[in-house]
Coordinates of C-alpha atoms in Angstrom, one line a residue:
M8 CA -4.6 -7.0 21.9
T9 CA -6.2 -3.8 23.7
D10 CA -3.1 -3.4 25.6
L11 CA -1.1 -2.9 22.7
N12 CA -3.5 0.2 21.0
N13 CA -1.9 2.7 23.8
K14 CA -1.4 6.5 22.3
N15 CA 2.1 5.9 21.4
V16 CA 1.4 3.3 19.0
I17 CA -0.7 5.2 17.2
H18 CA 1.4 8.5 17.4
S19 CA 3.6 6.5 15.3
I20 CA 0.9 5.6 12.7
F21 CA 0.3 8.7 12.4
N22 CA 3.6 10.1 11.8
S23 CA 4.5 7.1 9.8
G24 CA 1.5 8.4 7.6
W25 CA 3.6 11.8 7.6
L26 CA 6.4 10.0 5.7
I27 CA 4.7 8.2 3.5
F28 CA 2.3 11.3 2.7
D29 CA 6.2 13.0 1.7
K30 CA 7.6 9.8 0.0
V31 CA 4.9 9.0 -2.4
T32 CA 4.5 13.3 -3.3
R33 CA 8.2 13.0 -4.1
L34 CA 7.9 9.0 -5.8
I35 CA 5.1 11.2 -8.1
L36 CA 7.7 13.9 -8.6
G37 CA 10.8 12.2 -9.2
I38 CA 9.2 9.4 -11.4
L39 CA 7.7 12.9 -14.0
V40 CA 11.0 13.9 -14.5
N41 CA 13.1 11.1 -14.4
I42 CA 10.7 10.2 -17.6
Y43 CA 10.9 13.4 -18.9
L44 CA 15.0 13.4 -18.6
A45 CA 14.2 10.1 -19.9
R46 CA 13.2 10.6 -23.1
K47 CA 15.1 13.9 -23.6
M48 CA 18.3 13.2 -23.3
G49 CA 18.1 9.5 -23.7
A50 CA 20.0 6.0 -21.5
E51 CA 23.0 7.5 -22.2
Y52 CA 22.6 10.9 -20.8
Y53 CA 19.9 9.5 -17.9
G54 CA 23.6 7.0 -17.3
E55 CA 26.3 9.2 -16.5
I56 CA 24.4 10.9 -14.3
S57 CA 22.8 8.1 -12.6
Y58 CA 27.2 6.8 -12.1
A59 CA 28.5 10.2 -10.3
I60 CA 25.4 10.1 -7.5
A61 CA 26.4 6.4 -7.4
F62 CA 29.6 7.2 -7.2
V63 CA 29.1 9.4 -4.2
A64 CA 26.7 7.4 -2.1
F65 CA 30.0 5.2 -1.7
F66 CA 30.8 7.8 -0.1
D67 CA 27.8 9.3 1.9
A68 CA 28.2 6.0 4.0
I69 CA 31.3 6.4 5.5
N70 CA 29.6 10.0 6.0
L71 CA 26.9 9.3 8.0
L72 CA 28.6 7.4 9.9
G73 CA 26.3 4.9 10.9
L74 CA 24.9 6.8 13.5
N75 CA 21.6 7.3 12.9
Q76 CA 19.3 4.6 15.0
I77 CA 21.8 5.2 17.3
V78 CA 21.3 9.0 18.4
V79 CA 17.4 8.3 17.8
R80 CA 17.3 5.7 20.1
D81 CA 19.5 7.7 23.1
L82 CA 17.8 11.2 22.4
S83 CA 14.1 8.8 22.9
Q84 CA 15.8 7.3 25.8
S85 CA 17.0 10.8 27.3
K86 CA 15.5 12.7 28.9
N87 CA 17.7 16.0 30.1
N88 CA 20.7 14.9 27.3
K89 CA 19.6 15.7 24.2
K90 CA 21.4 19.4 22.7
F91 CA 24.5 17.4 24.0
I92 CA 23.7 14.2 21.9
L93 CA 22.5 17.0 18.9
D94 CA 26.2 18.3 19.8
V95 CA 28.1 15.8 19.0
T96 CA 26.6 14.5 16.0
I97 CA 26.6 17.6 14.5
S98 CA 30.2 17.7 15.6
L99 CA 30.9 14.4 14.6
R100 CA 29.4 14.8 10.9
L101 CA 30.8 18.0 9.8
I102 CA 34.3 15.7 10.8
S103 CA 32.9 13.4 8.0
A104 CA 31.2 15.2 6.2
I105 CA 34.7 16.6 4.8
L106 CA 36.0 13.6 4.7
S107 CA 34.0 11.9 2.3
I108 CA 34.7 14.7 -0.1
L109 CA 38.3 14.9 -0.3
L110 CA 38.1 11.4 -0.4
S111 CA 35.2 11.3 -3.7
V112 CA 37.1 13.7 -5.3
T113 CA 40.8 11.9 -4.9
F114 CA 39.3 8.8 -6.1
A115 CA 37.4 10.4 -8.7
F116 CA 40.9 12.1 -10.2
V117 CA 42.6 8.4 -9.7
L118 CA 39.7 5.7 -11.5
G119 CA 40.0 9.1 -13.9
K120 CA 35.7 10.2 -13.5
N121 CA 33.5 12.8 -13.5
I122 CA 35.5 15.0 -11.1
T123 CA 33.3 18.0 -12.0
A124 CA 30.2 16.2 -11.2
I125 CA 31.3 14.3 -8.7
A126 CA 32.4 17.0 -6.6
I127 CA 29.5 18.9 -7.2
V128 CA 27.2 15.8 -5.9
S129 CA 29.6 15.6 -3.1
C130 CA 28.9 19.4 -1.7
G131 CA 25.6 17.8 -0.6
L132 CA 27.6 15.5 1.8
I133 CA 28.9 18.7 3.7
L134 CA 26.1 20.7 3.0
S135 CA 22.8 18.3 4.2
L136 CA 24.2 18.6 8.0
G137 CA 21.2 19.7 9.1
N138 CA 19.7 16.4 7.9
V139 CA 20.5 15.7 12.8
C140 CA 17.8 18.1 13.3
D141 CA 16.1 14.6 11.2
L142 CA 17.0 13.3 14.0
F143 CA 15.4 14.7 17.1
F144 CA 12.6 14.9 14.8
Q145 CA 12.5 10.9 14.4
S146 CA 13.2 10.8 19.0
E147 CA 9.9 13.1 18.9
I148 CA 7.4 10.8 16.7
K149 CA 7.4 14.2 15.2
S150 CA 8.2 13.3 12.1
K151 CA 6.1 15.9 9.8
Y152 CA 8.1 18.7 10.5
T153 CA 10.9 16.9 8.7
V154 CA 8.5 16.0 5.6
I155 CA 7.4 19.5 5.5
A156 CA 11.0 20.6 4.8
K157 CA 11.0 18.0 2.3
I158 CA 8.9 18.5 0.2
I159 CA 9.0 21.6 0.0
A160 CA 13.1 21.3 -1.5
Y161 CA 12.1 18.5 -3.5
V162 CA 9.4 20.8 -5.6
F163 CA 12.3 23.1 -5.4
S164 CA 14.7 21.2 -7.4
S165 CA 12.1 19.4 -9.1
L166 CA 11.3 22.5 -11.2
F167 CA 15.2 23.1 -11.4
K168 CA 15.8 20.0 -12.6
V169 CA 12.9 21.0 -15.5
V170 CA 14.3 24.5 -16.2
V171 CA 18.1 22.9 -16.9
I172 CA 16.6 19.9 -19.0
W173 CA 14.2 22.2 -21.2
Y174 CA 17.6 23.7 -21.7
G175 CA 19.7 21.5 -22.8
G176 CA 21.8 21.8 -20.1
E177 CA 24.8 20.1 -19.6
I178 CA 24.8 17.1 -16.2
S179 CA 26.4 19.0 -13.9
L180 CA 24.2 21.8 -14.1
Y181 CA 21.7 19.7 -14.1
L182 CA 24.1 17.8 -11.2
F183 CA 23.7 21.3 -8.8
A184 CA 20.2 20.3 -8.5
I185 CA 21.5 18.1 -5.5
P186 CA 23.7 20.0 -3.2
L187 CA 19.9 22.7 -3.8
E188 CA 18.4 20.1 -3.1
V189 CA 19.9 19.2 1.1
T190 CA 21.0 23.0 0.9
V191 CA 16.6 23.8 1.5
I192 CA 16.2 20.7 3.9
S193 CA 19.0 22.0 6.2
F194 CA 17.9 25.3 7.0
I195 CA 14.7 24.5 7.1
L196 CA 15.0 22.3 9.7
I197 CA 17.5 24.2 11.3
Y198 CA 14.8 27.2 12.0
L199 CA 11.9 24.1 12.6
L200 CA 14.0 22.3 15.4
Y201 CA 14.9 26.1 16.8
S202 CA 11.4 27.5 16.5
K203 CA 9.6 25.2 18.6
Y204 CA 12.4 23.7 20.8
K205 CA 14.5 26.7 21.4
L206 CA 17.6 24.4 19.8
K207 CA 20.0 25.0 18.4
F208 CA 23.7 23.3 17.3
T209 CA 26.8 24.0 19.2
I210 CA 30.4 22.6 17.6
Q211 CA 31.6 20.7 20.3
L212 CA 34.6 19.1 18.7
P213 CA 36.4 16.4 21.1
R214 CA 36.9 17.8 25.0
F215 CA 38.2 15.4 28.1
Q216 CA 34.7 16.6 29.7
C217 CA 32.8 14.2 26.8
D218 CA 35.1 12.7 25.4
G219 CA 33.5 9.4 26.8
Y220 CA 30.8 9.6 25.3
Y221 CA 32.0 9.9 22.0
I222 CA 34.1 7.1 22.2
S223 CA 31.0 4.7 23.6
I224 CA 28.9 6.1 20.0
L225 CA 32.0 5.5 17.5
K226 CA 33.0 2.3 18.9
E227 CA 28.7 1.2 19.1
S228 CA 28.4 3.1 15.5
L229 CA 31.8 2.0 13.9
P230 CA 30.2 -1.5 12.5
L231 CA 27.2 0.2 11.6
M232 CA 28.3 2.1 9.2
I233 CA 30.5 -0.3 7.7
S234 CA 27.4 -2.0 7.6
N235 CA 26.0 0.9 6.0
L236 CA 29.0 0.5 3.7
A237 CA 28.7 -2.7 2.5
V238 CA 25.3 -2.2 1.5
I239 CA 26.1 0.6 -0.5
T240 CA 28.6 -1.3 -2.1
F241 CA 25.5 -4.5 -2.7
M242 CA 23.4 -2.0 -3.9
R243 CA 25.1 0.0 -5.6
S244 CA 27.6 -2.4 -7.0
G245 CA 25.2 -3.0 -9.7
I246 CA 25.6 0.2 -11.6
M247 CA 29.4 -0.4 -11.2
T248 CA 29.4 -3.5 -12.4
V249 CA 27.5 -2.5 -15.6
E250 CA 29.1 0.7 -16.4
Y251 CA 33.2 -1.1 -16.3
F252 CA 31.9 -3.8 -18.9
L253 CA 29.1 -2.7 -21.0
G254 CA 29.1 1.8 -21.7
S255 CA 27.1 4.5 -19.9
R256 CA 23.9 3.3 -21.7
S257 CA 23.7 -0.2 -19.9
V258 CA 24.0 2.3 -17.4
G259 CA 20.6 3.8 -18.3
L260 CA 19.2 0.9 -18.9
Y261 CA 19.2 -0.4 -15.6
S262 CA 18.9 2.9 -13.5
V263 CA 15.7 3.0 -14.7
G264 CA 14.4 0.1 -13.9
A265 CA 16.0 -0.3 -10.8
N266 CA 15.1 3.6 -9.9
L267 CA 11.2 3.0 -10.0
A268 CA 11.6 -0.5 -8.2
E269 CA 13.4 1.3 -5.1
M270 CA 11.3 4.4 -5.2
I271 CA 9.2 1.6 -2.7
F272 CA 11.8 0.5 -1.2
F273 CA 11.3 3.5 1.5
I274 CA 7.9 2.2 2.9
P275 CA 10.3 -0.5 6.3
G276 CA 12.8 2.6 6.2
I277 CA 9.6 4.6 7.1
I278 CA 8.0 2.4 9.4
I279 CA 11.3 1.0 11.5
T280 CA 11.9 5.2 12.0
S281 CA 7.8 6.4 13.3
F282 CA 8.5 2.5 15.6
S283 CA 11.5 2.9 16.9
P284 CA 11.0 5.0 19.6
I285 CA 8.6 3.5 21.0
L286 CA 9.7 0.1 20.9
A287 CA 13.6 1.5 22.2
S288 CA 11.7 2.0 25.2
L289 CA 9.3 -0.6 25.2
S290 CA 12.8 -2.9 25.0
K291 CA 14.3 -1.7 28.2
N292 CA 10.6 -0.9 30.1
N293 CA 8.3 -4.1 29.5
K294 CA 9.5 -6.6 27.0
E295 CA 7.3 -9.0 26.9
R296 CA 4.5 -5.7 24.7
Y297 CA 8.3 -5.0 23.1
F298 CA 7.9 -8.4 22.1
L299 CA 4.3 -9.1 21.0
L300 CA 4.7 -5.4 19.7
Y301 CA 7.8 -6.4 16.9
Q302 CA 6.7 -9.6 15.8
R303 CA 3.4 -8.0 14.9
L304 CA 5.9 -5.8 13.2
M305 CA 7.3 -8.0 11.2
F306 CA 4.2 -10.2 10.1
V307 CA 3.3 -6.9 8.7
F308 CA 6.5 -6.4 6.7
W309 CA 6.3 -10.4 5.2
W310 CA 2.6 -9.7 4.1
G311 CA 2.8 -6.3 3.2
S312 CA 6.1 -6.8 0.6
L313 CA 4.6 -9.4 -0.6
A314 CA 1.1 -7.7 -1.4
S315 CA 3.5 -4.2 -2.6
I316 CA 5.5 -6.8 -4.8
L317 CA 2.9 -8.0 -7.1
I318 CA 0.8 -4.8 -6.9
Y319 CA 3.3 -2.3 -7.8
G320 CA 4.6 -5.1 -9.8
S321 CA 2.1 -5.4 -12.6
L322 CA 1.5 -2.2 -12.8
L323 CA 4.7 -1.2 -13.7
Y324 CA 5.8 -3.9 -15.5
Y325 CA 3.5 -3.2 -18.5
L326 CA 3.9 0.8 -17.5
I327 CA 7.8 1.3 -17.8
P328 CA 8.0 1.5 -22.7
I329 CA 5.0 3.0 -22.5
L330 CA 5.8 6.2 -20.8
Y331 CA 9.9 6.1 -21.5
G332 CA 10.1 5.2 -24.6
D333 CA 11.5 2.4 -26.7
D334 CA 15.4 2.3 -26.1
F335 CA 14.3 1.5 -22.2
I336 CA 12.4 -1.3 -23.2
L337 CA 14.7 -3.6 -21.5
S338 CA 14.4 -1.6 -18.0
K339 CA 11.3 -3.6 -17.1
D340 CA 12.9 -7.2 -16.7
V341 CA 15.6 -5.1 -14.5
F342 CA 12.6 -3.3 -12.6
I343 CA 10.5 -6.6 -12.3
L344 CA 13.4 -8.4 -10.9
H345 CA 15.5 -5.8 -8.9
L346 CA 11.8 -5.6 -6.5
L347 CA 11.9 -9.0 -6.2
S348 CA 14.6 -7.9 -3.4
F349 CA 11.9 -6.1 -1.8
L350 CA 11.0 -8.7 0.8
P351 CA 14.6 -9.5 1.8
V352 CA 15.5 -5.8 2.2
C353 CA 11.7 -5.5 4.3
M354 CA 13.5 -8.0 6.3
G355 CA 16.4 -7.3 7.0
C356 CA 15.3 -3.3 7.8
C357 CA 13.5 -5.1 10.9
Q358 CA 15.6 -7.0 11.8
T359 CA 18.1 -3.8 12.0
I360 CA 15.6 -3.0 15.6
W361 CA 15.9 -6.1 17.1
V362 CA 20.2 -6.0 16.7
I363 CA 20.0 -2.5 17.5
N364 CA 17.8 -2.7 21.2
E365 CA 20.2 -5.8 22.1
R366 CA 22.7 -3.9 21.2
K367 CA 24.5 -6.1 18.6
P368 CA 25.6 -4.7 15.7
Q369 CA 27.8 -6.8 15.1
I370 CA 25.0 -8.9 13.6
I371 CA 24.8 -6.3 10.8
L372 CA 27.9 -5.9 9.4
I373 CA 28.1 -10.0 9.2
Q374 CA 25.2 -9.6 7.0
T375 CA 25.7 -6.8 5.1
I376 CA 29.7 -7.9 4.6
V377 CA 28.6 -10.9 3.1
G378 CA 26.2 -9.7 1.5
A379 CA 28.7 -6.9 -0.6
L380 CA 31.2 -9.3 -1.0
L381 CA 28.7 -12.0 -2.7
S382 CA 26.6 -9.1 -4.7
L383 CA 30.2 -8.3 -5.7
I384 CA 31.6 -11.6 -7.1
L385 CA 28.0 -12.4 -8.5
N386 CA 27.8 -9.6 -10.6
V387 CA 30.6 -9.3 -12.1
Y388 CA 29.6 -13.2 -13.0
F389 CA 26.3 -12.6 -14.3
V390 CA 26.4 -9.1 -15.4
Q391 CA 29.1 -10.4 -18.2
S392 CA 26.8 -13.5 -19.5
I393 CA 24.1 -12.1 -19.4
G394 CA 24.1 -8.4 -19.4
V395 CA 22.1 -6.2 -17.6
I396 CA 19.5 -8.7 -16.5
G397 CA 22.3 -9.9 -14.5
A398 CA 22.3 -7.0 -11.5
P399 CA 19.7 -7.6 -10.2
I400 CA 19.3 -11.0 -10.7
A401 CA 23.0 -10.6 -8.4
I402 CA 21.5 -8.2 -6.0
L403 CA 18.5 -10.5 -4.9
I404 CA 20.8 -13.5 -3.9
A405 CA 23.0 -11.3 -1.9
Q406 CA 19.4 -10.0 -0.7
V407 CA 18.2 -13.9 0.5
V408 CA 21.7 -14.5 1.4
Q409 CA 22.3 -11.6 3.8
S410 CA 18.4 -11.2 5.6
F411 CA 18.2 -15.2 6.0
I412 CA 20.7 -17.5 5.4
V413 CA 23.9 -15.7 7.4
N414 CA 21.3 -15.4 10.3
Y415 CA 20.8 -19.4 10.8
F416 CA 24.6 -19.4 11.2
F417 CA 25.4 -16.5 13.0
C418 CA 22.1 -16.0 15.2
K419 CA 19.8 -18.4 14.9
D420 CA 17.0 -17.5 17.0
L421 CA 16.9 -13.0 14.7
F422 CA 16.4 -16.4 12.8
L423 CA 13.3 -18.1 14.2
F424 CA 11.7 -15.1 15.5
T425 CA 11.7 -13.6 11.4
F426 CA 10.0 -16.9 10.3
R427 CA 7.4 -17.5 13.2
S428 CA 6.4 -13.8 12.5
L429 CA 5.0 -15.6 9.5
L430 CA 2.2 -15.8 11.5
W431 CA -0.1 -13.4 13.6
R432 CA 0.3 -13.9 17.9

C-alpha cells in the first residue's frame, strides 16, 4: 500500500483536483445559463440549438482522429521528441479540421438542415487546434494550465450567451459563443506552452523523414477514431432520433435532461487524464505495480459511480421542474434514466487504459461499433413506441452491452479483471 503512495500518484490526485475545479465551475455556470436560456426561449428554441451542436459533434469525432490518449502516452514515454510529436499532431489535426468542416456543411445542405447554424459551430473545429497543447500538459500532469484557459474562456463565453439571450438574439448569434470560446482557449494554451516550456508549433505536412511516425500513429489511432465516432453516434443518436420522429420541442425536453445527466460524465475522463501518464510509465517499467494501481482505480470507478448516481440523481430529479419550469417537467424522467448510464460509462472509460497500454485498440472498436448499432436500432424502436424517454433507455442498454457483455465474448481477461475490481485488493 505504502509503495503506491509515491509523489507521482499524489501529483496525479492534485492534477485531478484542478480538473474537477474546472468542471465544477463550468457545470455551475452551464446550469445557470441553460436555465436562463430554457426559461427565456422555451423548449423548441433550446432544441434547435442542441441539435446543431449534436450534429457537429459527429464530425468532431472525425476531427480528433482518435489521437488524444495515444499522443499523451507517447509524450509521457518520450524525453527528446516532444516537439516533433506535437508538430505531427497539430499538422494532422489541421488537415482533419478542414475536412470535417467541409463534411459537416455538405451533410447539412444535403439533409436540409440549418446550414448557417451548423457552419458557425463547425468553425470551432479548426479554431480549437490550440487544444493540442492540452495533450502536452496532460503528459506532464500539469492540467492546471488548461483549467486556467478553460475557465477564462467559459466565463467570457457565458457572458456572451447571456447578453445574446437578454436582447433576444437569433440562434446563429447565440452559437457564435462556441467558436469564440475555443479560440480564447487555444490562444491561452499556446501562450502558456511557449512561456512555460519554450515550445511552439511548426506545421509539418508528411515528409519522407517523418512519414514513419505519421503512418504508425494513424494506424494505431484509426480504430480509436472509428470508436469515437461510434461513441458519438450512440450518445447523440437520441437527439437525432427524437428530432426526426418528434420535432424540435421534444429535442429541447430531451436535451435538458440528458445535458444535466452528462454534466457529471466528466469525472471518469478527469481521473483517466490524470492517471494515464503514470499508468503508461508503470506498464512499461513495473507491471506488478501497474496492475495493482489500475485495479484500485477501477474499484474507485465502480463505487464512485454508484454513489454519484444516488446523490446527484436524488437532488436534480426534484429540482428540474423547479429550476426549468413546468414546460420541462418530462425532462426529469429523461435525466434519471440517462444518469444510470454513468456506471457503464465510467467502467468503459477506465477499460480504455488497459486497451491503450496493451495496444489493443480493436477491443474499443468492437465495443463501440456494437454499442452504436444497438443504440440506433433501439432508439428508433423505443422513441416511436414510448416517446422521448425511449431515447435514454436505448442508450442505457447499449452502454451496458458495450462496457460489459462485449468483453465477455471478445476480451475475457478484461471482463474478469473488471468484475474482480469490485473488491479492494
